[in-house]
CSV table of C-alpha atoms and ligand atoms in Angstrom, one decimal:
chain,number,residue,atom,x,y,z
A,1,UNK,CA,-3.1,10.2,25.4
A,2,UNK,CA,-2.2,12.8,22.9
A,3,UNK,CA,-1.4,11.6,19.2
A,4,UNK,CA,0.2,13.1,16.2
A,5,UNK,CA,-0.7,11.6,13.2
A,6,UNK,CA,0.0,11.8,9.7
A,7,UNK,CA,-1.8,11.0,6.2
A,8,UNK,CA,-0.1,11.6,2.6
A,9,UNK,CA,-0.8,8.4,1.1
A,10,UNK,CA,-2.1,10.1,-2.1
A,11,UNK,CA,-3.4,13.4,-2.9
A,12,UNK,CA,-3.8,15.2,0.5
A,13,UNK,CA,-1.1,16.2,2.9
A,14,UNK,CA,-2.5,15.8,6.4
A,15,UNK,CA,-1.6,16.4,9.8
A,16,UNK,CA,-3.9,16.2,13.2
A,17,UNK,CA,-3.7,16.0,16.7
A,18,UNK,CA,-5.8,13.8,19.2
A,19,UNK,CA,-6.8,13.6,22.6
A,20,UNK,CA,-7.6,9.9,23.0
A,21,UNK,CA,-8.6,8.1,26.0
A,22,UNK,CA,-11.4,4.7,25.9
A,23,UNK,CA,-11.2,4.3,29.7
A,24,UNK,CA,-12.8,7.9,30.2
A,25,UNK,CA,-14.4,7.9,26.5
A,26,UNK,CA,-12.6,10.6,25.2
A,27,UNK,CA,-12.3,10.7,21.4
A,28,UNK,CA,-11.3,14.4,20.8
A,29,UNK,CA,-9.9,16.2,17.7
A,30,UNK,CA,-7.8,19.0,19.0
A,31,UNK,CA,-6.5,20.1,15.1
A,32,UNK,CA,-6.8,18.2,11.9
A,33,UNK,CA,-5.1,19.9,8.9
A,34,UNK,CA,-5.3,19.1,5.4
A,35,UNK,CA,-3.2,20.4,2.0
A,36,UNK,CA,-5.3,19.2,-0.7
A,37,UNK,CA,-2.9,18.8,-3.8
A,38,UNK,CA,-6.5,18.9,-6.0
A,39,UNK,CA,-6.1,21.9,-7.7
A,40,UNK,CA,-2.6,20.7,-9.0
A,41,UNK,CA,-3.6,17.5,-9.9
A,42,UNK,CA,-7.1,18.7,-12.0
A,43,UNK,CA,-4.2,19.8,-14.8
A,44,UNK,CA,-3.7,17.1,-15.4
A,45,UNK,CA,-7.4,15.3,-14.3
A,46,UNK,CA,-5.8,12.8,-12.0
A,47,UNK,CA,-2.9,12.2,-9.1
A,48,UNK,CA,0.7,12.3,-10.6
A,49,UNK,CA,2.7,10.2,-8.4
A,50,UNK,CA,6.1,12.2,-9.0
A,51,UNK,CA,3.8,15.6,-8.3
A,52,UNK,CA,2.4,14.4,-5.4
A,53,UNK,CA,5.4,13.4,-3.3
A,54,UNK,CA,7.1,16.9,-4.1
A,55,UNK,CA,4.2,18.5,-2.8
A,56,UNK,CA,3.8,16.6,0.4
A,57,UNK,CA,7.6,17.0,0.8
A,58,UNK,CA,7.1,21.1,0.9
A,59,UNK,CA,4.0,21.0,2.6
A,60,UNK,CA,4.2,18.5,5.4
A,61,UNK,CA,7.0,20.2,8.4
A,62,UNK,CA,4.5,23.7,8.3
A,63,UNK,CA,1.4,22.0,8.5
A,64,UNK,CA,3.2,20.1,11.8
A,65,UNK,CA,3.8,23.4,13.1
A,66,UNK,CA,0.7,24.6,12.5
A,67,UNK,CA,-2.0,21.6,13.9
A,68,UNK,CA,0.9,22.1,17.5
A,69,UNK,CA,0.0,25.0,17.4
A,70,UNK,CA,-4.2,24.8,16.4
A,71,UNK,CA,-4.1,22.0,18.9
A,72,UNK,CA,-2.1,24.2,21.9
A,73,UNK,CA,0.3,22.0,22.9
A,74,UNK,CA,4.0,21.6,22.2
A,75,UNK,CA,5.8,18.2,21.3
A,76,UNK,CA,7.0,17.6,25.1
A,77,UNK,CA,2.7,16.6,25.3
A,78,UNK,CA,3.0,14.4,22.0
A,79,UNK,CA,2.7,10.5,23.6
A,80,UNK,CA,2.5,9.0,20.5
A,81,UNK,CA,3.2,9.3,16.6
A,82,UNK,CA,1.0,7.9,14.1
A,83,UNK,CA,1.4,7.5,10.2
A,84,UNK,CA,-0.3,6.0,7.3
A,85,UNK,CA,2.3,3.1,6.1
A,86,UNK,CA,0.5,1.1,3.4
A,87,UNK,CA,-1.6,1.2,1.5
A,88,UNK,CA,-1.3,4.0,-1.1
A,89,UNK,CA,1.2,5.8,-3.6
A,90,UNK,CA,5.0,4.8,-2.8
A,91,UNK,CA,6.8,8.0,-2.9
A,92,UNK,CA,3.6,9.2,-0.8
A,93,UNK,CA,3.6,7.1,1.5
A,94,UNK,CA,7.4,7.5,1.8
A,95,UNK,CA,7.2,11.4,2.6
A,96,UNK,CA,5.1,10.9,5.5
A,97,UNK,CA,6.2,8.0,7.5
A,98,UNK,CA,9.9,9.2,6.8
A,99,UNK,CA,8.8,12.7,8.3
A,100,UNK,CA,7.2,10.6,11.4
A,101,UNK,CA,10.1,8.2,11.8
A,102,UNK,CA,12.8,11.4,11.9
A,103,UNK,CA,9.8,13.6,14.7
A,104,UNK,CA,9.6,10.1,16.7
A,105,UNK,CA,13.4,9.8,16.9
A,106,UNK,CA,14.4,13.2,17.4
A,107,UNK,CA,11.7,13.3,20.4
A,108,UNK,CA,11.7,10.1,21.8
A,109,UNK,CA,8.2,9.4,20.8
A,110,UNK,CA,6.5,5.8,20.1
A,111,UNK,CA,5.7,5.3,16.9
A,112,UNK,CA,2.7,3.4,14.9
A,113,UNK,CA,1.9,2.6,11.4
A,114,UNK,CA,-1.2,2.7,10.5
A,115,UNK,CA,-3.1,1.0,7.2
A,116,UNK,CA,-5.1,4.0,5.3
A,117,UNK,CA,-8.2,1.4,4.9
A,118,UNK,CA,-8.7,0.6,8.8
A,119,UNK,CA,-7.9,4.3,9.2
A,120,UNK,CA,-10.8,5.6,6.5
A,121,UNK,CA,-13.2,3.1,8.8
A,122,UNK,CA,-11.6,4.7,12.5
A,123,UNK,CA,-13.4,8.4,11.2
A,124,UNK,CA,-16.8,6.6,12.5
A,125,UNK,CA,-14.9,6.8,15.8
A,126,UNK,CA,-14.6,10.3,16.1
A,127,UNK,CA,-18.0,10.5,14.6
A,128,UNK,CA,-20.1,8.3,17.0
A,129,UNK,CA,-18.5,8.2,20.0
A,130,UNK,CA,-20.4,4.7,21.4
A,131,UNK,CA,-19.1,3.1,18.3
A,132,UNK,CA,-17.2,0.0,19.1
A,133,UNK,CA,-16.4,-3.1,17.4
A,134,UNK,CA,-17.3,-6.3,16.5
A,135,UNK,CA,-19.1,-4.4,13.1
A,136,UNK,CA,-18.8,-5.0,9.7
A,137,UNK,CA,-17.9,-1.8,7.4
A,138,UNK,CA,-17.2,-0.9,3.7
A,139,UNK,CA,-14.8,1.7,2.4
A,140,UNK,CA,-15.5,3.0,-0.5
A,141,UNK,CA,-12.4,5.9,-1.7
A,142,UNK,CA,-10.8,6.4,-4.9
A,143,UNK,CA,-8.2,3.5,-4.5
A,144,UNK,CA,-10.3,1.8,-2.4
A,145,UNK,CA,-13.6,-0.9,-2.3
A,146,UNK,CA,-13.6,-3.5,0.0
A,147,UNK,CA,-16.0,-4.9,2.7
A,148,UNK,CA,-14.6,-5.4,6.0
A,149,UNK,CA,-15.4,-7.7,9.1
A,150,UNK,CA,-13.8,-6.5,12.2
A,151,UNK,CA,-14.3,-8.3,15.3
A,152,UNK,CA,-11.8,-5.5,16.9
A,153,UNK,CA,-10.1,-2.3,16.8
A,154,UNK,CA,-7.5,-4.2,15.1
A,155,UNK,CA,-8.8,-7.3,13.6
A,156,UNK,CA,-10.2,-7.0,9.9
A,157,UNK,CA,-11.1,-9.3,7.9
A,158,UNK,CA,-12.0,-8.6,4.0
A,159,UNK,CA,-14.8,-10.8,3.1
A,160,UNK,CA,-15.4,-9.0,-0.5
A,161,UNK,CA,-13.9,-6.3,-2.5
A,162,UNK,CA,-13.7,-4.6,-6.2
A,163,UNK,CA,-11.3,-6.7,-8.4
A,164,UNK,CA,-10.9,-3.7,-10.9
A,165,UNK,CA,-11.5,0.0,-10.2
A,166,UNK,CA,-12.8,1.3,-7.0
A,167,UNK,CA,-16.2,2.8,-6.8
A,168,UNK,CA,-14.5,6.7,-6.2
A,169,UNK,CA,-11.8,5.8,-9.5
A,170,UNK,CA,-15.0,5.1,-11.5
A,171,UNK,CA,-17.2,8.2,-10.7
A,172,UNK,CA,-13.8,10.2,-11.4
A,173,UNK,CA,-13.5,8.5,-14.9
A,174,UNK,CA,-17.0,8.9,-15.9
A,175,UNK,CA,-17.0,12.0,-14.7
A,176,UNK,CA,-14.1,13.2,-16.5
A,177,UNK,CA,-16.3,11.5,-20.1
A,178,UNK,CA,-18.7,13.9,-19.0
A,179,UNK,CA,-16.1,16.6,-19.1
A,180,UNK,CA,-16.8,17.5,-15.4
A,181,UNK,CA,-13.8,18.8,-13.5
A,182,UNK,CA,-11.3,16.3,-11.8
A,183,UNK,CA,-12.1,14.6,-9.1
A,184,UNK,CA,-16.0,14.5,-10.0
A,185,UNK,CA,-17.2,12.8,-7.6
A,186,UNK,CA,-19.3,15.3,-5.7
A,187,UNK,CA,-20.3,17.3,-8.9
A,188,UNK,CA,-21.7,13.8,-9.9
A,189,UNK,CA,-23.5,13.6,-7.0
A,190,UNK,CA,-25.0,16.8,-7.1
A,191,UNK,CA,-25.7,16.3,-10.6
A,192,UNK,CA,-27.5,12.9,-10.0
A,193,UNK,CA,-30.2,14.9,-7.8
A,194,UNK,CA,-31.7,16.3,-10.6
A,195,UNK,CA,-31.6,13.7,-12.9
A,196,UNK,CA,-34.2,10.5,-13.6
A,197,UNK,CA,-32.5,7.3,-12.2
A,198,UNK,CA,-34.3,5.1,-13.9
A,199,UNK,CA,-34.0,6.4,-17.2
A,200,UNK,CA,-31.1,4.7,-18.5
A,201,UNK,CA,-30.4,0.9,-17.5
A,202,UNK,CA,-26.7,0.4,-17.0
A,203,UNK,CA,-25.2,-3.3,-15.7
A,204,UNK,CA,-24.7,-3.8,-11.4
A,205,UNK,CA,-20.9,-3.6,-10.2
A,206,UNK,CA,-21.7,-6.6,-7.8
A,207,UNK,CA,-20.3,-9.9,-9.3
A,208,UNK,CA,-22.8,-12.5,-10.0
A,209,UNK,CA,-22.0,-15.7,-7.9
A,210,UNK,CA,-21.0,-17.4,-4.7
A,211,UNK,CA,-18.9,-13.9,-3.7
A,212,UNK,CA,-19.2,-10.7,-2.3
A,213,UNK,CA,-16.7,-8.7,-4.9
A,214,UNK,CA,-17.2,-6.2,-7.4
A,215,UNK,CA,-16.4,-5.3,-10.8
A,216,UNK,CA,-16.8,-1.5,-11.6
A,217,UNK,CA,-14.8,-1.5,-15.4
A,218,UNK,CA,-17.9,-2.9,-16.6
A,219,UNK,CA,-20.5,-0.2,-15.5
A,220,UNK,CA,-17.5,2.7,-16.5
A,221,UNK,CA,-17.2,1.2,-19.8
A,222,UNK,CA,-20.9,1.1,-20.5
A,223,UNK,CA,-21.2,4.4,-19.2
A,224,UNK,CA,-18.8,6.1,-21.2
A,225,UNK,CA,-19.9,3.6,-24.0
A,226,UNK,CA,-23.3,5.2,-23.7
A,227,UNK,CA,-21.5,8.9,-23.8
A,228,UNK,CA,-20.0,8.3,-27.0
A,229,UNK,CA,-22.8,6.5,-28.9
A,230,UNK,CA,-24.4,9.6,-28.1
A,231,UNK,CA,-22.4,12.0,-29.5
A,232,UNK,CA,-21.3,10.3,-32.5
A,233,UNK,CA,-25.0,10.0,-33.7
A,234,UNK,CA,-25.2,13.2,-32.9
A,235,UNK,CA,-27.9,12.4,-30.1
A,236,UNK,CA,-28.9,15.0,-27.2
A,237,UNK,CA,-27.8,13.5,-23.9
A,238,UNK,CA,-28.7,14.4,-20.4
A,239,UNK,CA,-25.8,14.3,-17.7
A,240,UNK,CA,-28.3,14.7,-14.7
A,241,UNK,CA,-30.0,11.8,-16.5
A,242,UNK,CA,-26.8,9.5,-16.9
A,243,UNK,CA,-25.3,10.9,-13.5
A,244,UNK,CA,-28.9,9.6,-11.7
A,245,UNK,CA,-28.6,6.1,-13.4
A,246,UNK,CA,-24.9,5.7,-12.9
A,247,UNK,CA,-25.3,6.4,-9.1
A,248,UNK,CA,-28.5,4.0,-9.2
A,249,UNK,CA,-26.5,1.4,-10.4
A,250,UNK,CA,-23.4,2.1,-7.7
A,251,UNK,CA,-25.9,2.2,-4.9
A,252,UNK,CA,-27.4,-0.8,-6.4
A,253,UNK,CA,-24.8,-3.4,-6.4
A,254,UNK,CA,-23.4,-1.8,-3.0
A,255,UNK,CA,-27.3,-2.3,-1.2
A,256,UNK,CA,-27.3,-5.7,-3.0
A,257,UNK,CA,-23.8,-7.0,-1.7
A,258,UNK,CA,-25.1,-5.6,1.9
A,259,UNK,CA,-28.0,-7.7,2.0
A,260,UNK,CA,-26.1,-10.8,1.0
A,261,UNK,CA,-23.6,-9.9,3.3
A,262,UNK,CA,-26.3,-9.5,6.5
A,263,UNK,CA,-27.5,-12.9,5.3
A,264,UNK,CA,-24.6,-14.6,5.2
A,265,UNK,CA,-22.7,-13.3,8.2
A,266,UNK,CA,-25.7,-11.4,10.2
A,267,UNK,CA,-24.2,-8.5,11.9
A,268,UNK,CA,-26.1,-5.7,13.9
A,269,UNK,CA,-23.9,-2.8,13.1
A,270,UNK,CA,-22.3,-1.4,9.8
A,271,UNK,CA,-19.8,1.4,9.0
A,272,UNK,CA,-19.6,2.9,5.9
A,273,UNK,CA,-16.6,5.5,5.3
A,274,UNK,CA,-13.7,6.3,2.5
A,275,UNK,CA,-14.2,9.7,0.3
A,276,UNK,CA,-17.4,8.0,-1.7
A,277,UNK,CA,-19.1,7.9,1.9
A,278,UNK,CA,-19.8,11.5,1.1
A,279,UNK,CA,-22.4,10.4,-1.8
A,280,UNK,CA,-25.8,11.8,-0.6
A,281,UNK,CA,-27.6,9.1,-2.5
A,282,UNK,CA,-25.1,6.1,-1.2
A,283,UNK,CA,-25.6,7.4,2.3
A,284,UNK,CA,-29.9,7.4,1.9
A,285,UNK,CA,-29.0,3.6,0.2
A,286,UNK,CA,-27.2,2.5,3.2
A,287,UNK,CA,-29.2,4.4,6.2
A,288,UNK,CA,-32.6,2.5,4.2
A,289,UNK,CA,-30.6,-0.9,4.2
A,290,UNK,CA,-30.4,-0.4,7.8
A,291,UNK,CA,-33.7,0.5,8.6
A,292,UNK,CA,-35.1,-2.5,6.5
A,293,UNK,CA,-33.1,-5.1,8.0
A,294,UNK,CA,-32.7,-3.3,11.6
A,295,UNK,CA,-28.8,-2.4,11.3
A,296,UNK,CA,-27.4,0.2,13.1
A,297,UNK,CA,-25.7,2.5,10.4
A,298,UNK,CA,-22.6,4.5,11.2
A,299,UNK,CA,-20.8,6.8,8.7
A,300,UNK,CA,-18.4,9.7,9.5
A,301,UNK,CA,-19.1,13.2,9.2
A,302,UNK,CA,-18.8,14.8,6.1
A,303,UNK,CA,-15.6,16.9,7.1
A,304,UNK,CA,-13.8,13.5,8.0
A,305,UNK,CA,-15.2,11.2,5.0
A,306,UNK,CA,-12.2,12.0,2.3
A,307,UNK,CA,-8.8,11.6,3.6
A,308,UNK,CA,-7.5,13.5,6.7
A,309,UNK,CA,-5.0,12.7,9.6
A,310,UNK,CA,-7.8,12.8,12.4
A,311,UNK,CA,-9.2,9.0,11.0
A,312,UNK,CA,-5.1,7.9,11.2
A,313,UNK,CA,-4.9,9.2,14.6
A,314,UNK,CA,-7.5,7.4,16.3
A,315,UNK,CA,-6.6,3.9,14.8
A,316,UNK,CA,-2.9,4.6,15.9
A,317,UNK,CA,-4.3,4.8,19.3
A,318,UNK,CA,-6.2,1.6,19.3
A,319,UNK,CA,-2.9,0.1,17.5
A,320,UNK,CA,-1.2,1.2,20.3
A,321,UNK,CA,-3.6,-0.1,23.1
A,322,UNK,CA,-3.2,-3.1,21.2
A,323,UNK,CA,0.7,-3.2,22.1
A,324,UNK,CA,1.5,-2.5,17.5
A,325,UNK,CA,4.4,-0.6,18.0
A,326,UNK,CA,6.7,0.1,14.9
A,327,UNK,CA,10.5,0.7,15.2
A,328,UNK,CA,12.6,2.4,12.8
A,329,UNK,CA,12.8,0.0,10.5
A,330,UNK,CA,9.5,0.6,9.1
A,331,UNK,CA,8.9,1.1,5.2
A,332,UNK,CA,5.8,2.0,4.0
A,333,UNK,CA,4.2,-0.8,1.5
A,334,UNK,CA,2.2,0.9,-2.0
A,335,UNK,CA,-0.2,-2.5,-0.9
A,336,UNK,CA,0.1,-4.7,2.0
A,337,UNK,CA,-1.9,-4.2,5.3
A,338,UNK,CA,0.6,-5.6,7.8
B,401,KG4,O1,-11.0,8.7,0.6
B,401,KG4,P1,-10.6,9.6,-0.5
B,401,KG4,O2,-10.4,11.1,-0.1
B,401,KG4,O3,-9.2,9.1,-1.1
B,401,KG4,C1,-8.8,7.8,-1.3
B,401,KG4,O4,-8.4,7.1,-0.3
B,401,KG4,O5,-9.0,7.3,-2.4
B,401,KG4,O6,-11.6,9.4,-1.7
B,401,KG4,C2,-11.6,10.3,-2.8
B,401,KG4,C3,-12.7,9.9,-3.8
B,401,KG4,C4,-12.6,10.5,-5.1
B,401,KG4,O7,-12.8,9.5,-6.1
B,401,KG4,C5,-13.8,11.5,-5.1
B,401,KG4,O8,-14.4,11.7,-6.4
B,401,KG4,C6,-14.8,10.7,-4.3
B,401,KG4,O9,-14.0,10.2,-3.2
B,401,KG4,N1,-15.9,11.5,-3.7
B,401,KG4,C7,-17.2,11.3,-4.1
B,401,KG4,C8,-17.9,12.3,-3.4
B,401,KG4,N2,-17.1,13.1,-2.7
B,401,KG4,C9,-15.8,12.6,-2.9
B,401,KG4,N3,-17.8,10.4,-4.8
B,401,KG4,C10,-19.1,10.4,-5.0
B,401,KG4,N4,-19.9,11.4,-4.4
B,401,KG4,C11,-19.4,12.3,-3.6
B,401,KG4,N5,-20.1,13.2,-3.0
B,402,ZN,ZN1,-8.4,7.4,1.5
């Protein structure tokens, strides 16, 4: 089966095509195509919503013509349309599954909706082509932290999640204290190589309790709290230093919530994927919380980690196995799953 799919729920206007087929165990990326908005957006050091639904609106029918085109085929061999519905920015969101409902019409394609979190999670598809559910998996993305129990391609469950910022919001907002370029992220983590994690204690993100949630606006707050008693005494600080304890604490609360998760609910294989997923130090964290408690770790390649149209592309094909067809009426939701 051959999917178009498409992704512009925030900051990245994405379009891919697929060559899907679980019978045979093909799980093939014939084009994926991204127009990162970053470089607009760091003016400002964060996503404008108004911004960001101009710029998918001018980028999104080229990029089309160009993944056809990567990809070799023409729309007669499109068999299905895929889009990211919910969740994510509204005016986003709208650009993209307006664009897929007017190419499914026009062509007389099925169409499928697809939720942005279960996509982040279907990357570890293309990735690791044995990968099959029941698992459990955590994405971890700039909007996004929640831990996930799927006993299907299309059955998730949220057993815990962040009930503040997401893990990606908060490395972006310290960052930005730090006066690193937006989104700092990956500076962070490069950053936090070459610093000493354990020289500065900062609180764990995991909530104390009978749950599996989070709570990052703590650990931001006392991060940046840190930054600014430092500069108002007039104090030397060390941003490899506070980088390397900020991402101990992340990886921290994230290892801890994993262990009480495999206690709890003792699964045998684990996914771990959104644009944090990148982290070099989160990745070590999970692949040793594996090893220690034999868990088979799966996390997507770095190229498919942040958000991309390949990852919506191969959960609209398991939607569609599953008989989740959309008809026109479909509206895209800034929150709901389905
Ligand atoms: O999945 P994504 O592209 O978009 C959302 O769905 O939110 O995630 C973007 C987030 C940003 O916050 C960015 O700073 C973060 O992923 N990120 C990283 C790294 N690379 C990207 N955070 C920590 N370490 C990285 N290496
Ligand atoms: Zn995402």
């Amino acid at each position: 089966m051959i999917v178009l799919a498409f992704e512009s729920s925030c900051d990245e206007t994405a379009v891919a095509v697929l060559e899907m087929d679980e019978k045979s165990g093909i799980r093939k990326i014939l084009s994926s195509l991204v127009a990162s908005q970053v470089s607009i957006h760091a003016l400002y050091g964060g996503v404008v919503p108004e911004i960001a639904s101009r710029a998918h609106t001018e980028a999104i029918s080229s990029l089309t013509e160009n993944a056809l085109k990567q990809a070799n085929i023409t729309v007669k061999n499109v068999d299905l349309v895929g889009v990211t519905a919910h969740p994510g920015l509204i005016g986003a969101l709208l650009v993209g599954v307006n664009f897929a409902k007017a190419y499914a019409y026009a062509n007389r394609k099925p169409l499928v909706a697809v939720d942005h979190i279960m996509g982040h999670v279907a990357a570890a598809y293309l990735s690791h082509p044995a990968l099959k559910p029941p698992f459990f998996a955590m994405v971890t993305s700039g909007g996004h932290t929640s831990l996930l129990s799927f006993t299907d391609f299309t059955t998730v469950e949220t057993v815990g999640k962040t009930r503040d910022d997401a893990v990606g919001e908060c490395f972006d907002k310290v960052a930005r204290t730090m006066g690193l370029p937006y989104p700092g992220g990956a500076e962070m983590d490069r950053l936090a190589t070459l610093g000493n994690p354990k020289s500065i204690r900062f609180p764990s993100a995991a909530i104390q309790g009978d749950t599996l949630d989070f709570s990052f606006s703590g650990l931001k707050t006392a991060v940046i709290n840190y930054l600014n008693t430092c500069r108002q005494k007039g104090e030397e600080y060390s941003k490899e230093d506070i980088a390397a304890s900020f991402t101990k604490a992340v990886t921290g609360a994230i290892t801890e919530r994993l262990h009480e998760a495999k206690d709890r609910y003792g699964f045998t294989k684990f996914v771990l994927a959104g644009g944090v997923s990148a982290n070099s130090h989160l990745r070590q964290a999970v692949l040793a919380f594996g090893k220690k408690r034999n868990v088979q770790i799966y996390i997507p390649e770095l190229s498919l980690c942040g958000d991309n149209a390949a990852m919506i592309g191969a959960q609209a094909y398991y939607e569609a196995e599953a008989g989740n067809f959309s008809d026109f009426s479909l509206n895209p939701s800034a929150t709901h799953r389905r």
